[in-house]
Amino acid sequence: EAGVTQFPSHSVIEKGQTVTLRCDPISGHDNLYWYRRVMGKEIKFLLHFVKESKQDESGMPNNRFLAERTGGTYSTLKVQPAELEDSGVYFCASSQGGTAKSDTQYFGPGTRLTVL
Amino acid sequence: LAKTTQPISMDSYEGQEVNITCSHNNIATNDYITWYQQFPSQGPRFIIQGYKTKVTNEVASLFIPADRKSSTLSLPRVSLSDTAVYYCLARGGFKTIFGAGTRLFVKA
């Protein structure tokens, strides 16, 4: 069974440009999460989808970030316009759902975003 | 969400047992203790999870005392490939909070 996949693996853009990251969760997983780690900092939660609905988006840094999960399958995270401080590694994770205590999250390899 | 504290780094040798202790003094009744492993350029990988006493799987053991204010991840007979960052999390909901983790370096 395929794991969580993310595309692209690396992205280098200039300040002010737009970038869209994609995450394909494990098939059948209702829960999908986005996290990111900026240089030297800890991995931070961004948001949580249950199917196509945003369950918790308390970690989204500002309105330049837009996450979608149309149809409850793959998800995209768009940064528009990108700023220098957005550079970092963006991780996606998915889980089957059910109760939180049984919710094991499986992480993708991440997308390394560099904003110049 | 309970804050966790763990050593920043540890060194070990191949074949040794490694124990990484995590402190979570403010753990809530509903929180579970979860450990993740992360290699460079990869996402975190689930290792083990427990609520209290001892949990063992094919990779590790997790010891949680009765007061649940700490936990210990035990890796039996580590190899060079166990060099990674290990994260201890106290999680009561779907939102996962990562700390700085413990960087384990296994030497030959």
Short mmCIF file of C-alpha atoms in Angstrom, two decimals:
data_model
loop_
_atom_site.label_atom_id
_atom_site.label_comp_id
_atom_site.label_asym_id
_atom_site.label_seq_id
_atom_site.Cartn_x
_atom_site.Cartn_y
_atom_site.Cartn_z
CA GLU A 1 0.00 0.00 0.00
CA ALA A 2 1.37 3.42 -0.94
CA GLY A 3 2.17 5.85 1.85
CA VAL A 4 1.51 9.55 1.99
CA THR A 5 3.00 11.27 -1.03
CA GLN A 6 3.83 14.91 -1.51
CA PHE A 7 4.64 16.93 -4.59
CA PRO A 8 6.95 18.57 -5.34
CA SER A 9 9.79 17.38 -3.17
CA HIS A 10 11.54 20.73 -3.57
CA SER A 11 10.38 24.13 -4.72
CA VAL A 12 12.41 27.29 -5.14
CA ILE A 13 10.49 30.48 -5.84
CA GLU A 14 10.97 34.20 -5.54
CA LYS A 15 9.33 36.39 -2.98
CA GLY A 16 5.88 37.43 -4.16
CA GLN A 17 5.29 34.38 -6.30
CA THR A 18 2.68 31.71 -5.71
CA VAL A 19 3.35 28.08 -4.89
CA THR A 20 0.97 25.18 -4.54
CA LEU A 21 1.94 22.07 -2.61
CA ARG A 22 0.07 18.83 -3.04
CA CYS A 23 -0.51 15.95 -0.66
CA ASP A 24 -2.00 12.56 -1.49
CA PRO A 25 -2.99 10.74 1.69
CA ILE A 26 -3.12 7.01 2.20
CA SER A 27 -6.19 5.67 0.45
CA GLY A 28 -9.19 5.54 2.75
CA HIS A 29 -7.81 7.94 5.32
CA ASP A 30 -10.38 10.55 6.26
CA ASN A 31 -8.03 12.73 8.30
CA LEU A 32 -5.40 14.85 6.62
CA TYR A 33 -3.01 17.23 8.33
CA TRP A 34 -0.50 19.86 7.28
CA TYR A 35 2.57 20.74 9.34
CA ARG A 36 5.66 22.76 8.65
CA ARG A 37 9.11 23.27 10.06
CA VAL A 38 10.90 26.50 9.41
CA MET A 39 14.68 26.66 9.78
CA GLY A 40 15.85 25.87 13.30
CA LYS A 41 12.36 25.60 14.71
CA GLU A 42 10.10 22.75 15.73
CA ILE A 43 7.52 21.06 13.57
CA LYS A 44 4.32 23.10 13.83
CA PHE A 45 0.75 22.04 13.20
CA LEU A 46 -1.05 24.03 10.50
CA LEU A 47 -4.44 22.45 10.00
CA HIS A 48 -6.57 19.33 10.06
CA PHE A 49 -9.13 18.11 7.54
CA VAL A 50 -11.77 15.50 8.14
CA LYS A 51 -12.71 14.46 4.64
CA GLU A 52 -13.25 17.78 2.84
CA SER A 53 -14.01 19.83 5.96
CA LYS A 54 -11.50 21.90 7.89
CA GLN A 55 -11.69 20.61 11.44
CA ASP A 56 -8.98 22.78 12.95
CA GLU A 57 -7.04 25.51 11.17
CA SER A 58 -5.69 27.20 14.25
CA GLY A 59 -2.09 26.79 13.11
CA MET A 60 -2.40 28.57 9.78
CA PRO A 61 -0.02 31.54 10.03
CA ASN A 62 -1.98 34.10 8.02
CA ASN A 63 -4.35 34.57 5.10
CA ARG A 64 -1.60 34.07 2.54
CA PHE A 65 -2.03 30.35 3.16
CA LEU A 66 -5.00 28.51 1.67
CA ALA A 67 -5.59 24.81 2.11
CA GLU A 68 -8.19 22.84 0.22
CA ARG A 69 -9.30 19.26 0.05
CA THR A 70 -11.97 19.04 -2.59
CA GLY A 71 -13.72 15.70 -2.67
CA GLY A 72 -11.98 14.58 0.48
CA THR A 73 -9.07 12.97 -1.32
CA TYR A 74 -5.87 14.87 -2.03
CA SER A 75 -5.15 18.27 -0.55
CA THR A 76 -3.37 21.38 -1.74
CA LEU A 77 -1.70 24.10 0.24
CA LYS A 78 -1.26 27.36 -1.62
CA VAL A 79 0.98 30.17 -0.49
CA GLN A 80 0.19 33.48 -2.19
CA PRO A 81 2.19 35.67 -2.19
CA ALA A 82 5.15 33.83 -0.73
CA GLU A 83 7.41 35.62 1.74
CA LEU A 84 10.95 34.83 2.83
CA GLU A 85 9.78 33.53 6.21
CA ASP A 86 7.65 30.88 4.50
CA SER A 87 10.78 28.89 3.67
CA GLY A 88 10.86 25.52 5.38
CA VAL A 89 9.70 21.95 5.05
CA TYR A 90 5.97 21.32 4.73
CA PHE A 91 4.77 17.92 5.89
CA CYS A 92 1.48 16.27 5.23
CA ALA A 93 0.10 13.42 7.33
CA SER A 94 -3.00 11.27 7.17
CA SER A 95 -4.84 8.94 9.50
CA GLN A 96 -7.86 6.69 9.35
CA GLY A 97 -9.89 8.60 11.90
CA GLY A 98 -12.01 7.34 14.72
CA THR A 99 -11.06 8.45 18.19
CA ALA A 100 -8.11 10.70 18.78
CA LYS A 101 -6.40 8.15 20.99
CA SER A 102 -6.31 5.60 18.23
CA ASP A 103 -5.38 8.11 15.56
CA THR A 104 -1.94 7.16 14.24
CA GLN A 105 -0.71 9.77 11.82
CA TYR A 106 1.44 8.70 8.87
CA PHE A 107 3.67 11.39 7.48
CA GLY A 108 4.81 12.10 3.97
CA PRO A 109 8.42 12.95 3.07
CA GLY A 110 7.74 16.67 3.02
CA THR A 111 8.15 19.47 0.48
CA ARG A 112 11.14 21.71 0.97
CA LEU A 113 10.14 25.26 0.05
CA THR A 114 12.76 27.93 -0.48
CA VAL A 115 11.66 31.52 -1.02
CA LEU A 116 14.39 33.81 -2.37
CA LEU B 1 -1.81 20.26 25.33
CA ALA B 2 0.93 19.04 27.64
CA LYS B 3 4.45 20.29 27.10
CA THR B 4 7.11 17.61 26.92
CA THR B 5 10.78 17.87 27.82
CA GLN B 6 13.45 15.48 26.62
CA PRO B 7 17.24 15.54 26.28
CA ILE B 8 18.50 17.41 23.25
CA SER B 9 20.95 14.69 22.26
CA MET B 10 22.29 11.28 23.21
CA ASP B 11 25.16 9.14 22.02
CA SER B 12 25.29 5.37 22.02
CA TYR B 13 27.18 2.46 20.50
CA GLU B 14 25.91 -0.29 18.30
CA GLY B 15 24.39 -3.19 20.21
CA GLN B 16 23.57 -1.16 23.30
CA GLU B 17 20.13 -0.56 24.75
CA VAL B 18 19.10 3.08 24.61
CA ASN B 19 16.59 4.65 26.96
CA ILE B 20 15.23 8.10 26.21
CA THR B 21 13.22 9.69 29.00
CA CYS B 22 10.56 12.31 28.43
CA SER B 23 9.01 14.54 31.07
CA HIS B 24 5.37 15.62 30.78
CA ASN B 25 4.40 17.01 34.17
CA ASN B 26 1.17 18.61 32.98
CA ILE B 27 -0.20 15.62 31.13
CA ALA B 28 -3.99 15.53 30.96
CA THR B 29 -6.14 12.56 31.81
CA ASN B 30 -7.04 11.97 28.17
CA ASP B 31 -3.53 12.34 26.79
CA TYR B 32 -1.66 9.43 25.25
CA ILE B 33 2.13 9.28 25.00
CA THR B 34 3.32 8.88 21.44
CA TRP B 35 6.85 8.57 20.09
CA TYR B 36 7.95 9.35 16.57
CA GLN B 37 11.29 8.80 14.81
CA GLN B 38 12.58 11.07 12.08
CA PHE B 39 15.46 10.57 9.67
CA PRO B 40 16.95 13.45 7.67
CA SER B 41 14.86 14.44 4.66
CA GLN B 42 11.96 12.25 5.77
CA GLY B 43 8.74 12.81 7.64
CA PRO B 44 8.26 11.61 11.22
CA ARG B 45 7.50 7.91 11.57
CA PHE B 46 5.27 6.50 14.31
CA ILE B 47 7.11 4.19 16.71
CA ILE B 48 4.90 3.44 19.67
CA GLN B 49 2.07 4.81 21.80
CA GLY B 50 0.83 4.11 25.30
CA TYR B 51 -1.33 5.37 28.15
CA LYS B 52 0.21 3.74 31.20
CA THR B 53 2.39 0.82 32.36
CA LYS B 54 4.33 -0.87 29.57
CA VAL B 55 3.78 -1.24 25.86
CA THR B 56 6.03 -3.28 23.58
CA ASN B 57 6.11 -3.78 19.85
CA GLU B 58 8.65 -5.13 17.39
CA VAL B 59 10.62 -1.91 17.43
CA ALA B 60 10.61 -0.55 20.98
CA SER B 61 9.18 -0.58 24.47
CA LEU B 62 7.47 2.27 26.24
CA PHE B 63 7.41 2.53 30.02
CA ILE B 64 4.97 4.89 31.70
CA PRO B 65 4.86 5.06 35.52
CA ALA B 66 1.63 5.28 37.47
CA ASP B 67 1.74 9.08 37.82
CA ARG B 68 2.25 9.43 34.04
CA LYS B 69 4.45 12.49 34.50
CA SER B 70 7.24 10.88 32.51
CA SER B 71 7.82 8.08 30.05
CA THR B 72 10.81 6.17 28.75
CA LEU B 73 11.33 4.91 25.24
CA SER B 74 13.58 1.86 25.17
CA LEU B 75 15.35 0.79 21.99
CA PRO B 76 16.98 -2.64 22.36
CA ARG B 77 20.35 -3.23 20.73
CA VAL B 78 20.54 -0.14 18.55
CA SER B 79 22.28 -0.14 15.19
CA LEU B 80 23.79 2.65 13.13
CA SER B 81 20.51 2.98 11.26
CA ASP B 82 18.77 4.04 14.48
CA THR B 83 20.57 7.37 14.33
CA ALA B 84 17.67 9.80 14.11
CA VAL B 85 15.64 12.36 16.01
CA TYR B 86 13.08 10.93 18.44
CA TYR B 87 10.02 12.96 19.43
CA CYS B 88 7.92 12.43 22.53
CA LEU B 89 4.38 13.75 22.33
CA ALA B 90 1.55 13.95 24.85
CA ARG B 91 -1.53 13.94 22.70
CA GLY B 92 -5.16 14.10 23.71
CA GLY B 93 -6.66 15.17 20.45
CA PHE B 94 -5.95 15.08 16.76
CA LYS B 95 -3.66 18.09 16.92
CA THR B 96 -0.06 16.94 17.36
CA ILE B 97 2.48 19.20 19.05
CA PHE B 98 6.12 18.42 18.39
CA GLY B 99 8.92 19.49 20.70
CA ALA B 100 12.59 19.75 19.82
CA GLY B 101 13.11 16.00 20.05
CA THR B 102 16.19 14.00 21.07
CA ARG B 103 18.93 13.56 18.52
CA LEU B 104 20.30 10.03 18.96
CA PHE B 105 23.67 9.30 17.42
CA VAL B 106 24.72 5.65 17.28
CA LYS B 107 28.40 5.02 16.82
CA ALA B 108 30.17 1.91 15.58
#
